[in-house]
Short mmCIF file of C-alpha atoms in Angstrom, two decimals:
data_model
loop_
_atom_site.label_atom_id
_atom_site.label_comp_id
_atom_site.label_asym_id
_atom_site.label_seq_id
_atom_site.Cartn_x
_atom_site.Cartn_y
_atom_site.Cartn_z
CA MET A 1 117.25 87.45 79.76
CA THR A 2 116.94 90.00 77.05
CA LEU A 3 117.04 93.73 77.73
CA SER A 4 113.16 93.68 77.19
CA ASP A 5 112.87 90.88 79.72
CA GLN A 6 115.01 93.09 82.24
CA ILE A 7 113.03 96.05 81.56
CA LEU A 8 109.76 93.96 82.32
CA ALA A 9 111.56 92.71 85.45
CA THR A 10 112.30 96.13 86.72
CA LEU A 11 108.61 97.15 86.32
CA CYS A 12 107.50 94.23 88.38
CA LYS A 13 109.83 95.26 91.25
CA ILE A 14 108.49 98.88 91.18
CA ALA A 15 104.67 97.52 90.60
CA PRO A 16 104.82 93.88 92.19
CA ASP A 17 101.02 93.75 91.89
CA VAL A 18 101.63 93.66 88.14
CA ASP A 19 101.42 90.25 86.30
CA PRO A 20 104.33 90.12 83.80
CA THR A 21 102.88 87.39 81.68
CA SER A 22 99.81 89.57 81.12
CA VAL A 23 102.15 92.65 79.72
CA ASP A 24 101.67 93.50 76.09
CA ARG A 25 105.26 95.16 75.45
CA ALA A 26 104.17 97.00 72.19
CA ARG A 27 100.95 98.77 74.19
CA PRO A 28 101.32 101.93 76.51
CA LEU A 29 102.36 100.79 80.09
CA VAL A 30 100.39 103.74 82.11
CA ASP A 31 96.95 103.06 80.18
CA GLN A 32 97.42 99.17 79.90
CA LEU A 33 98.63 98.90 83.54
CA ASP A 34 96.90 101.95 85.06
CA LEU A 35 100.04 103.10 86.46
CA ASP A 36 100.28 106.58 88.04
CA SER A 37 102.66 109.32 87.70
CA ILE A 38 104.77 108.17 90.65
CA ASP A 39 105.13 104.52 89.36
CA TYR A 40 106.25 105.72 85.97
CA LEU A 41 108.80 108.27 87.22
CA THR A 42 110.25 105.67 89.86
CA PHE A 43 110.24 103.01 86.86
CA LEU A 44 112.08 105.12 84.49
CA ALA A 45 114.75 106.10 87.49
CA ALA A 46 115.20 102.84 88.31
CA LEU A 47 115.83 101.81 84.45
CA GLY A 48 118.15 104.74 84.13
CA LYS A 49 120.28 103.67 87.24
CA GLU A 50 120.43 99.78 86.57
CA HIS A 51 121.42 100.37 82.88
CA THR A 52 123.43 103.43 83.22
CA VAL A 53 121.59 105.50 81.02
CA ALA A 54 120.68 109.15 81.37
CA ILE A 55 116.73 109.62 80.57
CA ARG A 56 116.35 112.99 79.30
CA GLU A 57 113.34 115.19 80.41
CA VAL A 58 112.23 115.99 76.89
CA ASP A 59 112.48 112.01 75.98
CA ILE A 60 109.86 110.88 78.66
CA PRO A 61 106.69 111.60 76.75
CA LYS A 62 108.10 109.37 74.14
CA LEU A 63 108.76 106.38 76.28
CA ARG A 64 105.59 104.58 76.75
CA THR A 65 105.92 100.91 75.91
CA ILE A 66 108.19 98.28 76.60
CA ASP A 67 109.31 98.40 73.32
CA ASP A 68 110.07 101.91 73.43
CA LEU A 69 112.22 101.71 76.30
CA THR A 70 114.47 98.70 74.89
CA HIS A 71 115.09 100.75 71.68
CA TYR A 72 115.96 104.03 73.59
CA ILE A 73 118.17 102.04 76.23
CA GLU A 74 119.88 100.19 73.31
CA SER A 75 120.61 103.70 71.56
CA HIS A 76 122.02 105.48 74.48
CA ARG A 77 124.13 103.32 76.52
CA MET B 1 108.11 97.96 131.65
CA ARG B 2 106.29 99.33 128.37
CA GLU B 3 104.23 97.61 125.83
CA ILE B 4 103.73 97.55 122.22
CA ARG B 5 100.04 97.17 121.25
CA MET B 6 98.10 96.26 118.29
CA PRO B 7 98.19 99.61 116.50
CA SER B 8 94.82 100.97 114.97
CA LEU B 9 94.67 102.15 111.29
CA GLY B 10 91.85 104.29 111.93
CA ALA B 11 87.97 104.03 112.77
CA ASP B 12 87.57 101.31 110.44
CA MET B 13 90.00 98.84 112.04
CA ASP B 14 88.81 96.68 115.07
CA ALA B 15 91.39 93.79 114.84
CA GLY B 16 94.65 93.01 113.15
CA THR B 17 96.46 89.43 113.04
CA LEU B 18 100.10 88.85 113.68
CA LEU B 19 102.14 87.57 111.03
CA GLU B 20 105.57 87.37 112.22
CA TRP B 21 107.81 88.65 114.95
CA LYS B 22 111.31 90.09 113.54
CA VAL B 23 112.48 90.40 117.21
CA ALA B 24 113.35 87.60 119.76
CA VAL B 25 112.93 87.78 123.67
CA GLY B 26 116.08 89.53 124.94
CA ASP B 27 116.67 91.67 121.63
CA LYS B 28 117.25 95.10 122.19
CA VAL B 29 115.16 97.54 120.36
CA ALA B 30 115.03 101.30 119.75
CA ARG B 31 112.12 103.54 119.18
CA GLY B 32 110.85 103.03 115.35
CA ASP B 33 112.35 99.75 114.68
CA VAL B 34 110.28 97.06 113.23
CA VAL B 35 109.57 94.38 115.58
CA GLY B 36 106.86 92.52 113.64
CA LEU B 37 104.42 92.18 110.86
CA VAL B 38 100.74 92.85 111.11
CA GLU B 39 98.01 92.22 108.61
CA THR B 40 94.70 94.14 108.89
CA GLU B 41 91.92 94.38 106.56
CA LYS B 42 93.40 97.24 104.38
CA ALA B 43 97.20 96.14 104.58
CA THR B 44 99.96 94.38 105.73
CA MET B 45 102.14 96.68 107.91
CA GLU B 46 105.35 96.84 109.82
CA LEU B 47 104.91 96.92 113.51
CA GLU B 48 107.22 99.60 114.86
CA SER B 49 108.26 99.87 118.60
CA PHE B 50 107.26 103.24 120.30
CA ALA B 51 109.91 102.77 122.83
CA ASP B 52 113.54 102.12 123.31
CA GLY B 53 113.97 98.64 125.42
CA ILE B 54 114.82 95.07 125.78
CA VAL B 55 112.04 92.60 124.78
CA ASP B 56 110.72 90.88 127.74
CA ALA B 57 107.59 89.09 126.23
CA LEU B 58 106.07 87.96 123.06
CA LEU B 59 102.49 87.77 124.57
CA VAL B 60 100.61 87.01 121.39
CA GLU B 61 101.03 83.66 119.10
CA LEU B 62 101.58 84.22 115.39
CA GLY B 63 98.50 83.93 113.18
CA ALA B 64 96.38 85.11 116.28
CA LYS B 65 93.68 87.90 115.26
CA VAL B 66 93.04 90.00 118.25
CA PRO B 67 91.61 93.55 118.92
CA VAL B 68 93.10 96.76 118.64
CA GLY B 69 94.74 97.57 121.71
CA THR B 70 95.90 94.04 122.76
CA VAL B 71 99.38 94.11 124.20
CA LEU B 72 101.29 92.25 122.07
CA ALA B 73 104.77 92.21 123.39
CA ARG B 74 106.37 93.66 126.67
CA LEU B 75 109.44 95.73 126.71
CA ARG B 76 111.65 96.42 129.75
CA ASP B 77 114.46 99.08 130.49
CA ALA B 78 118.04 97.75 130.66
CA GLY B 79 118.01 97.95 134.26
CA GLU B 80 114.93 96.26 134.73
CA THR B 81 114.74 92.45 135.78
CA ALA B 82 113.04 90.34 133.50
CA LEU B 83 109.61 88.81 134.30
CA ALA B 84 109.60 85.12 134.29
CA ALA B 85 106.20 84.61 132.97
CA PRO B 86 103.55 86.99 131.24
CA VAL B 87 101.91 89.37 133.54
CA THR B 88 98.99 89.87 131.46
CA ALA B 89 96.92 87.15 129.71
CA PRO B 90 96.79 87.77 125.95
CA ALA B 91 93.30 88.68 124.49
CA PRO B 92 91.60 85.74 123.11
CA PRO B 93 91.57 85.66 119.24
CA VAL B 94 88.83 87.29 117.69
CA THR B 95 86.07 84.61 116.87
CA ALA B 96 83.12 86.92 116.33
CA PRO B 97 82.62 90.30 114.68
CA VAL B 98 84.17 93.12 117.26
CA PRO B 99 81.29 95.63 118.36
CA PRO B 100 81.80 98.92 116.08
CA VAL B 101 84.18 101.37 117.16
CA THR B 102 82.83 104.54 118.90
CA ALA B 103 85.72 106.43 119.93
CA PRO B 104 89.03 105.59 118.39
CA ALA B 105 92.24 107.79 119.40
CA PRO B 106 95.11 108.03 117.26
CA PRO B 107 97.57 106.56 117.10
CA ALA B 108 96.44 103.48 118.95
CA ARG B 109 93.65 102.93 121.38
CA VAL B 110 94.13 101.10 124.51
CA LEU B 111 91.63 98.67 125.38
CA PRO B 112 90.72 97.71 128.65
CA PRO B 113 92.30 94.21 129.78
CA VAL B 114 90.07 91.40 128.37
CA PRO B 115 90.01 88.47 130.49
CA GLY B 116 91.01 85.51 128.35
CA PRO B 117 91.89 82.08 128.89
CA PRO B 118 95.47 80.70 129.87
CA PRO B 119 97.96 82.29 127.62
CA PRO B 120 98.60 79.95 124.66
CA ALA B 121 102.25 78.52 124.42
CA LEU B 122 104.50 80.61 121.97
CA VAL B 123 104.72 78.78 118.67
CA ARG B 124 108.40 78.33 117.96
CA SER B 125 108.79 78.14 114.03
CA SER B 126 111.45 79.02 111.48
CA PRO B 127 111.51 82.20 109.09
CA ALA B 128 110.56 79.98 106.12
CA ALA B 129 107.82 77.94 107.64
CA ARG B 130 106.39 81.19 108.46
CA LYS B 131 106.56 82.66 105.01
CA ARG B 132 105.18 79.33 103.62
CA ALA B 133 102.21 79.37 106.09
CA ARG B 134 101.54 83.10 104.89
CA GLU B 135 101.67 81.93 101.40
CA LEU B 136 99.34 79.06 101.76
CA GLY B 137 97.03 81.15 103.80
CA VAL B 138 97.32 78.86 106.80
CA SER B 139 97.83 79.53 110.69
CA LEU B 140 100.83 77.56 112.54
CA THR B 141 98.59 77.04 115.60
CA GLY B 142 98.26 73.35 116.36
CA VAL B 143 100.86 72.52 113.58
CA SER B 144 103.48 69.90 115.24
CA GLY B 145 106.61 70.99 114.82
CA THR B 146 109.70 68.26 113.94
CA GLY B 147 112.63 70.71 114.26
CA PRO B 148 114.64 71.58 116.95
CA HIS B 149 112.82 71.77 120.36
CA GLY B 150 109.47 70.91 118.44
CA ALA B 151 109.85 74.28 116.17
CA ILE B 152 108.00 74.35 113.42
CA VAL B 153 110.21 73.85 110.10
CA LEU B 154 109.35 74.38 106.43
CA ARG B 155 108.60 70.35 105.93
CA ASP B 156 105.77 70.88 108.59
CA VAL B 157 103.64 73.28 106.57
CA VAL B 158 101.44 71.82 104.30
CA PRO B 159 98.46 73.20 101.98
CA PRO B 160 95.06 73.16 103.75
CA ALA B 161 92.76 70.71 102.95
CA PRO B 162 90.32 71.51 100.00
CA ARG B 163 87.48 73.42 101.23
CA ALA B 164 83.90 71.45 100.53
CA ALA B 165 82.61 74.84 99.19
CA PRO B 166 84.37 77.49 97.46
CA PRO B 167 83.91 81.06 99.12
CA ALA B 168 80.80 83.22 97.74
CA PRO B 169 81.94 84.54 94.68
CA ARG B 170 80.65 88.33 95.06
CA ALA B 171 81.53 88.86 98.66
CA PRO B 172 82.92 92.23 99.13
CA THR B 173 86.57 92.12 99.70
CA SER B 174 87.80 93.08 103.25
CA MET B 175 89.71 96.15 101.62
CA ARG B 176 86.18 96.90 100.31
CA GLN B 177 84.45 96.37 103.72
CA ALA B 178 86.73 98.38 105.39
CA ILE B 179 86.42 101.31 103.15
CA ALA B 180 82.57 101.02 103.64
CA LEU B 181 82.65 101.10 107.34
CA ALA B 182 85.49 104.27 107.62
CA MET B 183 83.21 106.40 104.58
CA SER B 184 79.66 105.43 106.01
CA ARG B 185 80.63 106.37 109.68
CA SER B 186 82.18 109.73 107.88
CA LYS B 187 79.12 110.33 106.03
CA ARG B 188 76.81 109.63 109.15
CA GLU B 189 78.88 111.73 111.67
CA ILE B 190 81.01 114.15 110.16
CA PRO B 191 78.75 117.19 108.70
CA HIS B 192 80.93 117.98 105.61
CA PHE B 193 81.18 121.16 103.88
CA TYR B 194 82.93 121.56 100.47
CA LEU B 195 84.81 124.20 98.86
CA ALA B 196 86.85 124.69 95.70
CA HIS B 197 89.05 127.14 94.09
CA THR B 198 90.82 126.78 90.58
CA ILE B 199 94.27 127.84 90.76
CA SER B 200 96.98 129.02 88.09
CA MET B 201 99.85 126.24 87.92
CA LYS B 202 101.47 128.86 85.25
CA HIS B 203 104.19 129.75 87.56
CA ALA B 204 104.46 126.49 89.40
CA LEU B 205 104.85 124.13 86.30
CA ALA B 206 107.38 126.64 84.92
CA TRP B 207 109.43 126.67 88.21
CA LEU B 208 109.07 122.76 87.95
CA THR B 209 110.20 122.63 84.41
CA GLU B 210 113.28 124.88 85.13
CA VAL B 211 114.22 123.10 88.11
CA ASN B 212 113.92 119.47 86.60
CA SER B 213 115.82 120.67 83.40
CA THR B 214 119.21 120.62 85.40
CA ARG B 215 118.21 117.52 87.34
CA THR B 216 118.55 113.68 86.46
CA ILE B 217 115.43 111.64 86.45
CA GLN B 218 116.19 110.22 89.79
CA HIS B 219 116.17 113.44 91.29
CA ARG B 220 112.79 115.16 89.20
CA ILE B 221 110.09 116.65 90.98
CA LEU B 222 106.29 115.92 90.19
CA PRO B 223 103.81 118.68 90.64
CA GLY B 224 102.09 116.16 93.20
CA ALA B 225 105.20 116.42 95.61
CA LEU B 226 104.74 120.64 95.19
CA LEU B 227 100.98 120.52 95.92
CA LEU B 228 101.79 118.66 98.93
CA ARG B 229 104.44 121.06 99.95
CA ALA B 230 101.85 123.85 99.65
CA VAL B 231 99.35 122.08 101.75
CA ALA B 232 101.62 121.44 104.36
CA VAL B 233 103.03 124.90 104.70
CA ALA B 234 99.28 126.39 104.45
CA LEU B 235 98.28 124.13 107.50
CA ARG B 236 100.57 126.06 109.83
CA ASP B 237 98.04 129.00 109.74
CA PHE B 238 94.75 126.70 109.72
CA PRO B 239 95.40 124.53 112.88
CA GLU B 240 91.45 123.66 112.85
CA LEU B 241 91.92 121.73 109.71
CA ASN B 242 94.62 119.44 111.35
CA GLY B 243 93.90 116.96 114.02
CA PHE B 244 91.20 114.76 115.09
CA TYR B 245 87.70 114.79 116.24
CA ILE B 246 87.51 112.44 118.96
CA ASP B 247 84.93 112.04 122.00
CA ASP B 248 82.97 115.07 121.09
CA GLU B 249 86.00 117.34 120.70
CA PHE B 250 88.41 118.73 118.44
CA ARG B 251 91.77 117.89 118.90
CA PRO B 252 94.19 119.83 116.87
CA SER B 253 97.90 118.36 116.14
CA GLU B 254 101.04 120.08 116.72
CA GLU B 255 102.44 117.86 113.84
CA VAL B 256 101.29 117.66 110.18
CA HIS B 257 101.25 114.09 109.22
CA LEU B 258 99.89 114.37 105.65
CA ALA B 259 98.24 111.33 104.46
CA THR B 260 98.32 110.97 100.59
CA ALA B 261 95.66 108.73 98.93
CA ILE B 262 97.19 105.88 96.75
CA SER B 263 94.90 103.78 94.58
CA LEU B 264 95.88 100.29 94.58
CA ARG B 265 95.18 98.33 91.46
CA THR B 266 94.42 95.23 93.49
CA GLY B 267 91.22 97.25 94.36
CA GLY B 268 90.58 99.86 97.09
CA LEU B 269 92.93 102.38 98.28
CA ILE B 270 95.60 103.36 101.10
CA ALA B 271 96.60 106.35 102.66
CA PRO B 272 99.88 106.54 104.37
CA ALA B 273 101.24 109.53 105.98
CA ILE B 274 104.55 111.51 105.50
CA LEU B 275 105.25 112.48 108.81
CA ASP B 276 106.19 116.00 109.93
CA ALA B 277 105.39 116.98 106.32
CA ASP B 278 105.57 120.57 107.08
CA GLU B 279 109.11 120.39 108.12
CA LYS B 280 110.32 118.80 104.84
CA PRO B 281 111.49 120.84 101.64
CA VAL B 282 109.95 119.87 98.39
CA ASP B 283 112.95 117.24 97.42
CA GLN B 284 112.33 115.34 100.32
CA LEU B 285 108.58 115.29 99.87
CA MET B 286 109.07 113.78 96.69
CA GLU B 287 111.55 111.19 97.69
CA GLU B 288 109.41 110.22 100.39
CA LEU B 289 106.20 109.97 98.24
CA GLN B 290 108.00 107.69 95.73
CA ASP B 291 109.21 105.39 98.47
CA LEU B 292 105.62 105.45 100.19
CA VAL B 293 103.87 104.62 96.66
CA VAL B 294 106.35 101.60 95.92
CA ARG B 295 106.15 100.28 99.65
CA ALA B 296 102.26 100.31 99.49
CA ARG B 297 102.12 98.60 96.46
CA GLY B 298 104.61 95.93 97.86
CA GLY B 299 102.39 95.91 101.33
CA HIS B 300 105.46 97.16 103.49
CA LEU B 301 104.00 100.13 104.93
CA LYS B 302 105.00 100.83 108.75
CA SER B 303 102.21 101.14 111.48
CA SER B 304 103.16 104.69 112.23
CA GLU B 305 102.45 105.61 108.55
CA LEU B 306 99.27 104.18 108.93
CA THR B 307 98.09 105.32 112.37
CA SER B 308 99.07 108.65 112.61
CA ALA B 309 97.65 111.00 109.70
CA THR B 310 96.30 114.36 110.90
CA ILE B 311 95.06 115.27 107.36
CA THR B 312 94.69 113.76 104.04
CA VAL B 313 95.25 114.79 100.50
CA THR B 314 94.02 112.96 97.56
CA SER B 315 95.15 113.90 94.13
CA LEU B 316 93.60 112.24 90.60
CA GLY B 317 96.76 112.69 88.95
CA ASP B 318 97.19 113.26 85.18
CA ARG B 319 94.51 111.07 83.81
CA GLY B 320 91.99 112.13 86.53
CA CYS B 321 88.85 114.40 86.04
CA GLU B 322 88.72 118.09 86.95
CA THR B 323 87.45 118.17 90.22
CA VAL B 324 87.36 115.74 93.21
CA PHE B 325 84.95 115.96 96.15
CA PRO B 326 86.29 114.02 98.73
CA VAL B 327 85.08 112.43 101.94
CA ILE B 328 86.94 112.92 104.92
CA ALA B 329 88.68 109.74 106.73
CA PRO B 330 87.43 109.96 110.42
CA PRO B 331 88.64 110.68 113.00
CA GLN B 332 90.45 113.32 110.71
CA VAL B 333 88.44 116.68 110.38
CA ALA B 334 89.56 117.71 106.66
CA ILE B 335 90.66 116.40 103.38
CA VAL B 336 92.05 118.26 100.47
CA GLY B 337 91.64 117.30 96.86
CA PHE B 338 93.49 118.07 93.64
CA GLY B 339 92.07 117.43 90.13
CA ALA B 340 94.12 116.85 87.00
CA VAL B 341 96.47 119.64 85.92
CA LEU B 342 94.38 120.97 82.84
CA GLU B 343 94.75 123.87 80.40
CA ARG B 344 91.78 126.50 80.76
CA PRO B 345 90.90 129.70 79.81
CA TRP B 346 92.48 132.23 82.08
CA VAL B 347 91.85 136.15 82.34
CA GLU B 348 95.43 137.82 82.66
CA GLY B 349 95.22 141.42 82.73
CA THR B 350 92.57 142.43 79.84
CA ALA B 351 93.16 139.30 77.87
CA VAL B 352 91.90 135.67 78.21
CA VAL B 353 94.99 133.28 77.62
CA PRO B 354 95.43 129.23 78.24
CA HIS B 355 96.95 128.47 81.53
CA PRO B 356 97.43 125.23 83.41
CA THR B 357 95.29 125.15 86.06
CA VAL B 358 94.23 122.83 88.96
CA VAL B 359 90.90 122.55 90.79
CA ALA B 360 91.74 122.30 94.57
CA THR B 361 88.95 121.39 96.76
CA LEU B 362 88.65 121.20 100.60
CA ALA B 363 86.01 118.80 102.62
CA ALA B 364 86.11 120.06 106.20
CA ASP B 365 84.16 119.21 109.26
CA HIS B 366 81.58 121.86 110.18
CA ARG B 367 81.85 120.79 113.84
CA VAL B 368 85.34 122.16 113.77
CA CYS B 369 85.34 125.08 111.54
CA ASP B 370 83.51 127.01 108.68
CA GLY B 371 83.25 127.80 105.23
CA HIS B 372 85.12 131.38 105.95
CA ARG B 373 88.34 129.73 107.38
CA GLY B 374 88.21 126.97 104.80
CA GLY B 375 87.98 129.32 101.88
CA LEU B 376 90.89 131.40 103.55
CA PHE B 377 92.84 128.32 103.48
CA LEU B 378 92.19 127.69 99.76
CA ALA B 379 93.43 131.18 98.94
CA THR B 380 96.56 130.62 101.02
CA LEU B 381 97.31 127.76 98.93
CA ASP B 382 96.75 129.43 96.00
CA ARG B 383 99.15 132.29 96.85
CA LEU B 384 101.81 129.86 97.63
CA LEU B 385 101.57 128.19 94.19
CA GLN B 386 102.30 131.27 92.93
CA GLU B 387 105.76 131.72 94.33
CA PRO B 388 106.74 128.15 94.08
CA ALA B 389 110.53 129.01 94.52
CA LYS B 390 109.61 130.13 97.92
CA LEU B 391 108.20 126.79 99.09
#
């Protein structure tokens, strides 16, 4: 499983109503999937824990897509 | 003997379907333990025991849809003798629409005993078979079991035969029907009044930025949790907004069980409560809010969270519009709304400067209180949010 797939799997745990096959990994997740701020924070927190990456407060606005998150985790772990 | 009954999710719920027992006869249960799984029109919820005891009898078969208040199980104290047979016949499964509820009482109403047919034998089934039956949407009633002692096992559960005609494509979902019932009743019976007040969030957001800067993302606090905290604290001085209107009288609640509306992407919304919210600091509210949202999306809310709300908060979030005019969820008597936090011109001394602001709204029941007190409540909310560190 690629890192991108793992991130998607984490998202589907936080938002079990999301169909993983429908997710465009290059499009912002919040608008694409109608995630609310609690969903997104819980998702980022879960990613930080699973990949032992400390996601900084200032970086959050830049982490909008699965691709953004993949690059961020790859370069910070 | 104590009884576990089909709980009510509110004015709009008349019946529920028992999906699963998580306990067996003879098991010891404590107050708050999850004993089963119940499906309603709005959600699947975990059924909790409201007492300590030993499971004496499970009285309703799996898959049966029974009216709110029906005794589902009986508990006995450790010293009590087990009863050989059920003392009350289970209520018959609902086959026709249940008459409209006229006077629901949270958390669960007790219906008078309904004379019914002889109690059906309990269906023995394996967890895997029950899971499969739920997935296929079939009832285990009438299925012949081939497992030990006639228990229904996985291989016995087969998909239902194809239907002759597909369901009506434009029929409203049960969730939409449940919302329609509750909101129609609210608009029909509750004389709402509405108040709005714009609150500066400058100090609140600055405080959150400072607090969050020293925290990991796992412990970050969102503005929504701070708003919930402010509402819970403000309610201490406004008991007339917290409680229920039942049988032509207001029954204030000692506890603040704060429901928060969660929009479901599958359609509709659900409003589980954070229990005793006024006694919980903002960190704990944030943690519980996150937990509630995850469980609401996964269908794992507890019956107490869905039946005991004393007031509701609806927050439109970052992507919402500036003001919400919410509708009270009966039998509650008030609902507080928050629009999106937006930058607006704000008079500070003699200058007009940009401030982050939120429009707080209150819809309240005129049978219980008036605009004057409602206005004071919103002013209190404003005052509390100007000193967030003290919250």
